[in-house]
XYZ file of C-alpha atoms in Angstrom:
714
model
C -22.273 -7.415 -44.869
C -24.571 -9.934 -43.133
C -22.937 -13.270 -41.523
C -24.707 -15.709 -40.066
C -23.769 -18.580 -37.041
C -25.983 -21.558 -36.538
C -24.883 -22.932 -33.515
C -21.754 -21.999 -32.043
C -20.557 -21.475 -28.714
C -21.532 -18.087 -26.161
C -17.094 -17.178 -27.163
C -17.524 -17.747 -31.191
C -20.896 -15.847 -31.236
C -20.079 -12.614 -28.666
C -16.588 -12.755 -30.723
C -18.597 -12.058 -33.852
C -20.690 -9.811 -32.808
C -18.218 -8.077 -31.230
C -16.388 -7.894 -34.567
C -19.320 -7.184 -36.796
C -20.175 -4.334 -34.166
C -16.674 -2.966 -35.356
C -16.961 -3.139 -38.671
C -20.270 -2.098 -39.208
C -21.537 -5.786 -40.274
C -24.527 -7.679 -39.749
C -25.062 -10.801 -37.812
C -28.028 -13.438 -37.198
C -27.705 -16.583 -34.860
C -30.009 -19.522 -35.960
C -30.016 -22.420 -32.584
C -33.511 -23.603 -33.100
C -34.057 -27.513 -32.871
C -35.726 -27.603 -36.263
C -33.698 -25.760 -38.292
C -33.233 -28.512 -40.461
C -36.419 -29.291 -41.036
C -38.252 -26.301 -41.690
C -35.551 -25.263 -43.480
C -34.986 -22.078 -41.389
C -30.833 -21.804 -42.108
C -31.813 -22.260 -45.329
C -34.132 -19.146 -46.394
C -31.996 -17.070 -43.537
C -28.665 -17.811 -45.896
C -30.305 -17.096 -49.248
C -29.062 -13.377 -48.680
C -25.560 -13.878 -46.140
C -21.971 -13.630 -47.249
C -20.736 -16.419 -45.026
C -22.253 -18.973 -42.851
C -20.040 -20.099 -40.050
C -21.354 -23.910 -38.398
C -20.221 -24.293 -34.577
C -19.038 -27.481 -33.561
C -21.958 -27.701 -30.529
C -23.829 -28.688 -33.595
C -23.162 -32.848 -33.669
C -21.102 -33.625 -37.251
C -23.747 -35.878 -39.114
C -26.152 -33.130 -38.601
C -23.618 -30.296 -39.517
C -23.188 -32.217 -42.453
C -26.637 -32.186 -43.170
C -27.101 -28.561 -43.298
C -24.545 -28.007 -45.285
C -25.784 -30.760 -47.793
C -29.069 -28.915 -47.817
C -27.456 -25.373 -48.016
C -26.242 -26.628 -51.276
C -29.236 -28.726 -52.579
C -30.762 -25.274 -52.576
C -28.480 -23.632 -55.324
C -27.365 -21.490 -52.059
C -23.426 -20.940 -52.828
C -23.199 -18.624 -49.845
C -19.696 -19.495 -48.356
C -19.514 -22.033 -45.610
C -17.310 -22.149 -43.304
C -17.727 -25.301 -40.524
C -15.799 -25.470 -37.385
C -15.306 -29.299 -36.361
C -14.251 -30.577 -33.194
C -10.687 -33.003 -34.154
C -11.681 -36.635 -32.986
C -9.991 -40.426 -33.867
C -12.992 -41.315 -35.362
C -13.339 -38.915 -38.923
C -10.617 -36.595 -40.719
C -11.953 -32.895 -40.911
C -11.127 -32.070 -44.134
C -12.989 -35.651 -45.544
C -15.710 -34.378 -43.205
C -16.258 -30.802 -45.130
C -15.486 -32.280 -48.695
C -18.150 -34.302 -47.874
C -20.358 -31.742 -46.173
C -19.346 -29.278 -49.183
C -18.181 -26.228 -46.797
C -15.871 -23.938 -48.456
C -13.920 -24.180 -45.624
C -13.385 -25.585 -42.239
C -11.879 -24.941 -38.715
C -10.422 -27.522 -36.364
C -11.160 -27.339 -32.298
C -9.226 -29.527 -30.254
C -11.057 -32.107 -28.537
C -8.967 -31.352 -24.888
C -8.189 -27.523 -24.925
C -10.806 -24.148 -26.363
C -10.945 -22.951 -29.371
C -8.396 -20.301 -30.609
C -10.522 -17.644 -30.942
C -7.971 -14.850 -32.685
C -6.974 -18.167 -35.663
C -10.947 -18.144 -35.618
C -11.558 -14.542 -36.733
C -8.317 -14.438 -39.431
C -10.325 -16.572 -40.819
C -13.494 -15.227 -41.342
C -11.943 -12.456 -42.214
C -10.143 -13.536 -44.714
C -13.180 -15.665 -46.073
C -15.733 -12.168 -45.948
C -12.707 -9.892 -47.551
C -12.032 -11.995 -50.350
C -15.207 -12.803 -50.855
C -16.356 -8.848 -51.325
C -13.356 -8.120 -53.422
C -14.824 -10.948 -55.928
C -17.529 -10.397 -55.452
C -16.527 -6.405 -57.541
C -15.981 -7.717 -60.579
C -16.499 -9.944 -63.529
C -14.929 -13.092 -64.906
C -14.408 -11.453 -68.559
C -15.313 -13.864 -70.406
C -19.016 -12.830 -69.171
C -18.465 -9.216 -69.316
C -18.201 -10.417 -73.484
C -21.397 -11.625 -72.919
C -23.245 -9.097 -71.738
C -24.383 -5.738 -72.065
C -22.858 -2.701 -70.456
C -26.444 -1.837 -68.637
C -26.592 -5.632 -67.705
C -23.132 -5.358 -66.186
C -24.319 -1.861 -64.565
C -27.067 -4.230 -62.944
C -25.237 -6.933 -61.552
C -22.668 -4.780 -60.252
C -25.687 -2.927 -57.891
C -26.749 -6.787 -57.259
C -25.734 -8.415 -53.582
C -23.234 -11.451 -55.282
C -24.699 -14.123 -53.350
C -25.502 -18.179 -54.280
C -24.003 -17.991 -58.210
C -24.571 -14.640 -59.188
C -20.443 -14.298 -57.575
C -18.139 -13.488 -59.991
C -14.681 -14.540 -59.637
C -11.580 -12.355 -60.610
C -7.897 -13.432 -61.896
C -5.177 -14.626 -59.779
C -3.632 -11.338 -58.711
C -6.238 -9.999 -57.288
C -7.165 -12.611 -54.786
C -3.750 -12.352 -53.789
C -3.778 -8.403 -53.419
C -7.166 -9.003 -51.677
C -5.419 -11.405 -49.140
C -2.482 -8.876 -49.110
C -4.091 -6.386 -47.929
C -6.628 -8.046 -45.616
C -3.355 -9.421 -44.016
C -1.968 -5.468 -43.552
C -5.393 -4.645 -42.088
C -5.299 -7.731 -39.522
C -1.519 -6.852 -39.058
C -2.224 -3.276 -38.125
C -5.461 -4.259 -35.908
C -2.893 -6.701 -34.046
C -0.193 -3.948 -33.441
C -2.682 -1.956 -32.071
C -4.134 -4.497 -29.386
C -0.676 -5.708 -28.797
C 0.272 -1.911 -27.915
C -3.094 -1.544 -26.195
C -2.308 -4.483 -23.696
C 1.415 -2.945 -23.516
C -0.556 -0.153 -21.817
C -2.669 -2.688 -19.288
C 0.558 -4.740 -18.438
C 3.458 -2.179 -17.657
C 3.166 1.650 -16.573
C 6.719 1.195 -18.146
C 6.800 4.349 -20.323
C 10.063 3.699 -22.037
C 8.939 0.241 -22.727
C 5.772 0.809 -24.375
C 7.667 3.482 -26.865
C 10.417 0.358 -27.882
C 7.754 -2.172 -28.260
C 5.553 0.416 -30.577
C 8.400 2.009 -33.005
C 9.416 -1.990 -33.082
C 5.936 -3.037 -34.717
C 5.448 0.136 -36.375
C 8.608 0.338 -39.083
C 8.039 -4.242 -39.008
C 5.037 -3.181 -40.803
C 5.455 -0.593 -42.610
C 8.520 -1.784 -44.093
C 10.688 1.686 -43.367
C 13.855 2.418 -42.318
C 13.088 4.442 -39.158
C 10.700 4.956 -37.116
C 11.315 7.627 -34.108
C 9.260 8.957 -31.025
C 10.103 12.905 -30.573
C 9.904 14.277 -27.585
C 9.587 18.455 -27.334
C 11.582 20.795 -24.926
C 11.267 24.219 -24.068
C 11.990 26.364 -27.436
C 10.753 23.862 -29.515
C 13.637 21.583 -29.179
C 13.036 17.756 -28.592
C 14.784 14.416 -27.936
C 14.454 11.387 -29.615
C 13.078 9.121 -26.810
C 12.823 5.988 -28.791
C 13.967 4.546 -32.368
C 13.656 1.651 -34.841
C 16.157 1.787 -37.958
C 17.379 -0.574 -39.968
C 20.988 -1.769 -40.164
C 22.599 0.894 -42.222
C 21.137 3.869 -41.367
C 22.184 6.416 -38.952
C 20.914 6.179 -35.325
C 19.393 9.071 -33.460
C 17.997 7.631 -29.854
C 18.615 10.040 -27.393
C 19.605 12.411 -29.612
C 18.925 16.173 -28.820
C 17.500 17.973 -31.849
C 17.042 21.504 -32.844
C 14.427 22.621 -35.938
C 14.957 26.731 -36.379
C 12.128 26.929 -39.318
C 9.591 24.144 -36.647
C 7.580 26.601 -34.239
C 6.776 29.225 -36.885
C 6.034 26.844 -40.239
C 4.263 23.593 -38.187
C 3.832 24.465 -34.317
C -0.204 25.005 -34.770
C -0.869 22.262 -37.550
C 0.127 19.655 -35.331
C -1.403 21.046 -31.822
C -4.943 20.973 -34.568
C -3.627 17.107 -34.418
C -3.007 17.454 -38.839
C -0.346 15.250 -40.228
C 2.516 15.580 -42.680
C 3.221 13.200 -45.445
C 6.667 13.828 -47.773
C 6.488 11.637 -50.554
C 9.736 13.129 -51.836
C 12.075 16.328 -49.364
C 13.264 17.235 -52.543
C 10.546 17.869 -54.387
C 7.986 19.264 -51.448
C 8.305 22.743 -50.918
C 9.453 22.627 -47.939
C 11.871 25.109 -45.971
C 15.432 24.563 -46.754
C 16.262 24.291 -42.813
C 13.847 21.660 -42.499
C 15.325 19.972 -45.449
C 19.406 20.056 -44.623
C 17.919 18.488 -41.308
C 16.260 15.709 -42.044
C 19.690 15.087 -44.961
C 21.532 15.270 -42.155
C 20.034 11.816 -41.058
C 19.445 10.333 -44.600
C 15.626 10.989 -45.129
C 13.876 10.973 -48.468
C 10.058 10.600 -47.618
C 8.978 11.405 -44.183
C 5.416 10.595 -42.245
C 4.930 12.868 -38.843
C 1.540 12.091 -36.280
C 0.958 14.541 -33.447
C 1.210 13.066 -30.006
C -1.271 15.549 -27.923
C -1.787 15.697 -24.629
C -5.111 17.312 -24.500
C -4.170 21.157 -25.938
C -0.707 20.432 -26.049
C 1.956 19.062 -28.088
C 3.345 16.145 -26.338
C 5.599 15.036 -29.155
C 5.925 13.411 -32.722
C 5.261 10.004 -33.841
C 7.847 10.011 -37.121
C 7.836 6.985 -39.633
C 11.628 7.734 -41.854
C 11.896 5.877 -45.736
C 15.995 6.615 -46.339
C 16.726 4.116 -49.043
C 14.152 6.083 -51.934
C 10.994 8.371 -51.885
C 7.784 6.946 -50.946
C 4.123 7.141 -51.470
C 2.451 6.656 -48.266
C -0.675 5.306 -47.980
C -3.569 6.409 -45.961
C -3.470 3.277 -44.089
C -0.535 4.394 -43.243
C -1.133 7.263 -41.418
C -4.086 5.747 -40.497
C -2.255 3.465 -38.561
C 0.012 5.811 -36.582
C -2.365 8.518 -36.162
C -4.459 5.162 -33.949
C -0.740 4.572 -32.357
C 0.168 8.031 -31.759
C -3.304 7.862 -29.675
C -1.985 4.772 -27.840
C 0.842 6.384 -27.245
C -1.329 9.693 -25.913
C -2.781 7.471 -23.639
C -0.419 5.786 -22.067
C 1.667 9.260 -21.681
C -1.208 10.733 -19.118
C -1.316 6.901 -17.201
C 2.946 6.600 -16.541
C 2.388 10.629 -15.503
C -0.244 10.012 -13.650
C 1.360 6.407 -12.034
C 4.095 9.342 -11.757
C 2.610 11.410 -9.280
C 1.120 8.306 -7.637
C 3.885 7.132 -6.651
C 5.393 10.339 -5.542
C 2.587 11.341 -3.289
C 2.400 8.052 -1.665
C 6.861 8.123 -1.274
C 6.115 11.185 0.532
C 3.383 9.405 2.780
C 5.528 6.443 3.267
C 7.804 8.811 4.497
C 5.495 11.161 6.639
C 5.976 9.738 10.715
C 2.013 9.658 10.941
C 0.014 6.664 10.284
C -1.680 7.070 7.149
C -4.758 5.096 5.555
C -7.923 5.427 3.881
C -11.075 3.106 4.334
C -14.192 3.054 2.721
C -17.698 3.562 4.217
C -17.902 0.005 5.351
C -15.149 0.548 7.410
C -12.357 -1.969 4.927
C -8.941 -0.815 5.061
C -8.029 0.272 1.199
C -5.105 2.241 1.603
C -1.878 1.351 4.487
C 1.402 3.072 4.394
C 4.321 2.518 6.050
C 4.156 4.838 8.744
C 0.713 2.962 10.064
C 3.082 -0.394 9.176
C 5.863 1.228 12.029
C 3.109 2.041 14.149
C 0.628 -0.545 14.192
C 3.105 -3.528 13.012
C 0.957 -5.353 10.927
C 1.824 -5.084 7.118
C -0.312 -3.455 4.588
C -0.906 -7.777 3.109
C -2.184 -8.006 6.418
C -4.332 -4.927 7.015
C -5.390 -4.599 3.273
C -9.483 -5.466 3.076
C -9.267 -5.729 6.650
C -12.423 -3.562 9.241
C -10.575 -0.912 10.311
C -12.449 -0.617 14.150
C -11.954 -4.845 14.115
C -7.798 -4.483 12.964
C -7.303 -1.397 15.563
C -9.330 -2.027 18.179
C -10.174 1.943 18.286
C -11.617 2.885 22.097
C -12.619 6.980 21.902
C -14.799 9.183 24.335
C -17.069 9.943 21.709
C -17.905 6.280 20.389
C -17.059 5.042 17.355
C -20.390 5.604 15.657
C -20.761 9.052 17.071
C -17.505 10.239 15.476
C -18.435 8.532 11.763
C -21.360 10.564 11.472
C -19.591 14.191 12.363
C -17.222 13.247 9.935
C -20.389 12.853 7.614
C -21.774 15.535 8.492
C -19.371 17.848 9.174
C -16.089 16.489 6.369
C -13.814 16.076 9.432
C -12.999 15.632 12.537
C -9.504 15.272 15.190
C -9.584 14.035 18.886
C -7.639 11.360 20.695
C -8.694 7.881 20.578
C -6.444 4.783 22.705
C -5.435 2.031 20.199
C -3.994 -1.243 19.812
C -1.050 -2.131 17.827
C -0.188 -5.749 16.780
C 2.179 -6.261 19.634
C -1.289 -5.674 21.744
C 0.475 -2.656 23.040
C -2.043 -0.099 24.185
C -1.466 3.508 22.259
C -2.760 6.754 22.477
C -2.974 8.379 18.877
C -4.016 12.148 17.851
C -6.651 11.567 14.680
C -7.828 13.199 11.974
C -10.781 12.383 10.286
C -11.318 13.610 6.473
C -14.325 12.471 4.378
C -13.097 11.481 0.552
C -15.828 12.255 -1.906
C -15.766 11.286 -5.469
C -16.372 13.320 -8.357
C -20.279 13.343 -8.234
C -19.815 15.150 -4.406
C -20.607 11.961 -2.875
C -18.788 10.225 0.470
C -16.401 7.687 -0.938
C -14.017 7.281 2.213
C -12.023 7.849 4.448
C -9.123 9.453 5.612
C -7.491 8.898 8.518
C -4.866 10.629 9.789
C -3.021 9.065 13.125
C -0.366 10.353 15.454
C 1.302 8.532 18.261
C 0.897 10.536 21.326
C 1.558 7.873 23.466
C 4.683 9.441 25.104
C 4.390 12.687 24.365
C 1.335 12.491 27.144
C 3.363 10.272 29.277
C 7.018 13.343 29.343
C 3.473 15.728 30.308
C 2.402 13.602 33.268
C 6.112 13.514 33.656
C 6.344 17.472 33.725
C 3.327 17.575 35.722
C 3.540 15.264 38.194
C 7.204 16.762 38.929
C 5.747 20.575 39.377
C 2.655 19.081 41.693
C 5.769 17.155 43.582
C 7.357 20.627 43.819
C 4.426 22.356 45.224
C 3.704 19.434 47.848
C 7.081 19.490 48.701
C 6.991 23.707 49.537
C 3.878 22.537 51.498
C 5.607 19.452 52.977
C 8.206 21.412 54.143
C 6.832 24.349 56.130
C 4.393 22.140 57.263
C 7.042 19.828 58.772
C 9.051 22.514 60.578
C 6.131 23.611 61.888
C 4.994 20.281 63.029
C 7.982 19.641 64.408
C 8.056 23.228 66.619
C 5.201 21.170 67.644
C 6.218 17.925 69.284
C 9.442 18.738 70.712
C 8.590 20.049 73.568
C 5.564 17.422 73.565
C 8.406 14.933 73.536
C 10.033 16.730 75.600
C 7.463 16.689 78.522
C 6.780 13.163 77.899
C 10.498 12.623 78.517
C 10.375 14.971 81.904
C 7.329 13.212 82.764
C 8.593 9.790 82.964
C 11.459 11.206 85.219
C 9.450 13.191 87.867
C 6.329 10.619 88.161
C 8.166 7.539 88.866
C 5.699 6.904 92.024
C 2.499 7.783 89.795
C 0.175 4.169 89.076
C 0.210 1.978 86.409
C -2.039 3.505 84.080
C -0.073 7.072 84.598
C 2.643 5.913 82.879
C 0.786 3.857 80.499
C -0.203 7.410 79.660
C 2.870 9.017 79.187
C 4.082 6.245 76.902
C 1.781 6.335 74.256
C 2.172 10.076 74.986
C 5.871 9.803 74.113
C 5.788 6.934 71.184
C 2.747 8.767 69.702
C 5.430 12.682 69.250
C 8.056 9.798 68.157
C 5.824 8.276 65.430
C 4.950 11.780 64.583
C 8.653 13.186 64.424
C 10.050 10.496 61.974
C 7.061 10.978 60.202
C 8.330 15.393 59.990
C 11.784 13.282 58.648
C 10.326 11.192 56.168
C 8.278 14.355 54.732
C 11.241 16.644 54.986
C 13.851 13.945 53.662
C 10.505 14.022 50.614
C 10.515 17.992 50.493
C 14.080 19.201 50.904
C 16.081 16.021 48.384
C 18.768 15.974 51.707
C 21.674 13.488 50.443
C 22.497 12.897 53.642
C 26.521 11.651 54.669
C 27.300 9.660 51.355
C 30.042 7.512 51.710
C 31.041 4.356 49.797
C 28.664 1.641 49.840
C 28.356 -1.727 49.663
C 25.372 -2.693 48.121
C 25.606 -6.527 48.685
C 26.127 -5.951 52.434
C 23.561 -3.647 52.756
C 20.896 -5.700 51.597
C 21.294 -7.744 53.238
C 21.262 -5.939 56.285
C 17.991 -5.129 55.379
C 17.266 -8.786 53.807
C 17.770 -9.962 57.879
C 15.953 -7.538 58.554
C 12.765 -7.893 56.419
C 13.044 -12.125 57.671
C 11.653 -11.254 60.673
C 8.235 -10.259 60.306
C 8.032 -11.962 56.318
C 5.601 -14.654 56.692
C 6.955 -17.886 55.804
C 5.677 -18.638 52.926
C 7.841 -16.130 50.932
C 11.195 -17.393 49.971
C 13.678 -13.852 49.945
C 16.804 -14.349 48.072
C 19.963 -12.272 47.145
C 22.488 -12.730 44.169
C 23.610 -11.037 40.652
C 22.458 -11.146 37.360
C 23.690 -14.029 35.143
C 25.294 -12.283 32.685
C 27.565 -10.683 35.626
C 29.466 -14.073 35.624
C 31.457 -13.104 32.374
C 32.248 -9.367 33.911
C 33.617 -8.433 37.729
C 30.553 -7.063 39.730
C 30.675 -3.296 40.425
C 28.707 -3.054 43.780
C 29.650 0.185 45.276
C 27.809 2.791 45.012
C 28.235 7.490 47.061
C 24.930 7.380 48.862
C 23.990 7.676 52.487
C 23.875 4.393 54.313
C 20.676 5.205 56.414
C 19.227 6.787 53.813
C 19.280 3.499 50.697
C 18.665 1.564 53.970
C 15.432 3.163 54.621
C 15.278 2.808 50.324
C 15.264 -0.968 50.346
C 13.352 -1.235 53.485
C 9.965 -0.282 52.332
C 10.215 -1.916 48.890
C 11.256 -4.762 50.884
C 7.798 -4.475 52.358
C 5.985 -2.816 49.751
C 7.157 -6.657 47.961
C 6.043 -9.055 50.579
C 2.749 -7.090 51.240
C 2.057 -7.260 47.846
C 2.104 -11.454 48.325
C -0.667 -12.176 50.352
C -0.586 -16.043 49.590
C 3.250 -16.118 49.898
C 5.166 -16.396 46.876
C 8.956 -15.564 46.132
C 11.191 -11.879 46.684
C 14.179 -11.245 44.696
C 17.047 -9.179 45.083
C 19.229 -8.799 41.786
C 22.412 -6.593 41.981
C 23.915 -6.550 38.271
C 25.888 -3.361 36.262
C 24.241 -1.304 33.150
C 26.223 1.463 31.159
C 24.196 4.092 29.980
C 24.911 6.439 27.238
C 23.577 10.183 26.755
C 20.672 8.943 24.700
C 19.533 6.640 26.974
C 20.433 9.166 30.129
C 18.750 11.518 28.991
C 15.057 9.982 29.268
C 15.290 9.048 32.869
C 16.929 13.164 33.430
C 20.299 11.199 34.827
C 23.843 11.318 33.834
C 25.421 9.303 31.371
C 27.905 7.059 32.613
C 27.870 3.300 34.936
C 25.870 2.234 37.345
C 24.756 -0.197 40.212
C 21.357 -1.485 38.899
C 19.416 -2.847 41.976
C 15.799 -4.964 41.140
C 13.297 -5.850 43.666
C 11.208 -8.539 41.986
C 7.840 -10.256 43.529
C 5.872 -12.529 41.780
C 2.107 -11.174 43.804
C -0.597 -9.759 42.467
C 0.953 -6.734 40.420
C 0.199 -3.110 39.974
C -2.726 -2.103 37.639
C -1.839 0.867 35.007
C -3.984 3.625 37.318
C -1.825 3.632 40.720
C 0.991 2.752 38.526
C 0.824 6.352 37.341
C 0.428 7.435 40.558
C 2.222 5.504 42.748
C 5.432 8.165 44.206
C 2.738 11.410 44.047
C 2.739 11.893 48.578
C 0.232 10.901 50.556
C -1.329 8.230 47.826
C -1.710 5.111 48.924
C -3.881 1.685 48.633
C -3.386 0.425 52.057
C -5.971 0.948 55.037
C -5.127 3.968 56.905
C -3.731 2.242 60.153
C -1.003 0.592 57.384
C 0.756 3.631 55.388
C 0.574 6.567 55.092
C 1.906 7.327 51.479
C 5.221 8.659 51.930
C 7.173 5.261 51.515
C 7.541 5.343 48.374
C 7.380 9.096 47.601
C 10.734 9.326 50.002
C 12.121 6.234 48.007
C 12.333 7.969 45.042
C 13.242 11.495 46.355
C 15.895 9.547 47.813
C 17.562 8.453 44.621
C 17.070 10.745 42.792
C 19.072 13.140 45.546
C 21.698 10.469 45.293
C 21.597 10.914 40.949
C 19.522 7.926 40.615
C 16.184 7.453 38.639
C 14.092 4.480 39.062
C 12.686 2.307 36.235
C 9.175 0.059 37.067
C 7.770 -2.583 35.256
C 4.465 -4.554 36.556
C 1.561 -6.091 35.250
C -2.191 -7.669 37.627
C -1.304 -10.542 37.933
C 2.086 -11.297 37.200
C 4.300 -9.673 39.719
C 6.276 -6.466 40.107
C 9.872 -5.662 39.090
C 11.216 -2.186 40.347
C 14.960 -0.786 39.389
C 17.002 1.626 41.382
C 19.441 2.668 38.980
C 22.339 4.413 41.549
C 25.386 6.264 39.960
C 29.153 4.149 40.592
C 30.865 7.694 40.624
C 30.259 10.314 43.217
C 28.042 12.543 42.215
C 29.197 16.111 42.566
């Protein structure tokens, strides 16, 4: 068949072109501005079965074109698309033009393409059926050879013949059935596209098939091992046995039917009582009141997944070819849905495994944009999936590596894999160290497609390693320092004794000599003091432990510190605000002299960090640590007195913070520090059963918290 379109919109033309291609029809579009004057449309329409005149043609021009077609003696069916307005009745316009039918388009809305296609299809198939037969009167008046010639000619124009009304009704019914089949397939196809819920798709399919076939039961049967099976979906008319969820077994199925269904063959039984069926199969069908059935296999490649079955229960039934074709089309779509649902299930399982992983897993394309973001990545970096997808990984995570990202990318493309350590930044701005593994993902053609990145947070691991190595280093230094201190002590003791003896024996010496003796004695005493510090650091001697009131001790420290502190530094002593809700426990068991040394060191360092002045605060509070928290600091669970030494000074850089408790490490000039002050502080606090926590940022001040147990540590 051939369709001609005249000035139709692109949507209409594309719809008819697509439909014609699927059904093997020809289509010609006429859009020439001179078609009326030159008679192009009249000539082109002479061998067409349908002319569709679009609403893009002015109404009066469309009317004139129809009239020209009719005036030329051409009786080709004409469908006139009319845009509705208040000036003219579309039916009157169609009558005036001489069109066979018309279709309206709302003036402020798009045309209903589905309804238009139904109208076009109906007109074409009506003409096709009418053209196959003669009016009885014409048949009586013409010779048989003339009639045969008529049948072979294209029936256009005045040579169209009209059959009786019953044939028209039959044609319309067949057309309607075909449209219903196409609509059903389209609906199932849309369901597959719109949802991956296999159960919903299967139930939609059986409901629609039963309605279209006007039969009593339609089921989808899924095979289990040993060719048992279960009814996965069912649509059944009232009054007939329901089988949904039933587990069925046909003892003769494997032997008689498996192979034929694997080959994609169909079984159409019009009457189970007259067909040569195995008795066991007849018995199974009779149990469900079946008199006729139509069975189509549902395949997954070469695997027989199940069956799509139509049961006619009220009486035997002859199954039309169209019925079989319908079930085959539906079974094909169900097979697609099953495959997609299985892929979706596997994808969900893999995604769940990815999300369970504590590692940050994400995929980025070759341009660096993130296309997959796991829950592990959300937990590590703080960026939600919606925030990360589509962003450039480099900008989002601010990656830094010794190799350089360009070099890592090049190595991954060349080798397919790279692993190493890199520094990244979380959403909160916290820098973390990750062990990163990059894998190149390729498409089926072997071309690079994307990069899979798996990152493990090793920040804490590295911190603990650093602490362990520092502890080992301090232990080694402690042993070395202890040996040196004893040797130095043996050297300094006689020097100090001789200096004191000289002072007694050289009373008549001149002032210069006495000055030299003073220098000798002071240097010896200073050396002895350093030896004591070294021994305290090396041995961690807890000293003479007694109950110490921390508030009293801190007040004594403040009194001493104030004497050598500039007036632009304010010193405050107090308790944390929340301590007003509970009585403060401010007694610890420790060596008072050692604690005095600890807080003197911390206060002097705090004042040195405020060269322009500021505030030094000493706060006392209580804390109760559970086993998990205490174990992080290698301490014991229990109640602690927390003394916070806080300043508003220049702060401490991360590099210095990592080494500030190392012995002999100092940022002060050689004449102002030995590098043993904080090392001694750490040794005393640890020997007292406590620990230290340091929080500091550059130009934001420093908070050092000293945790001392409220009970005596044995």
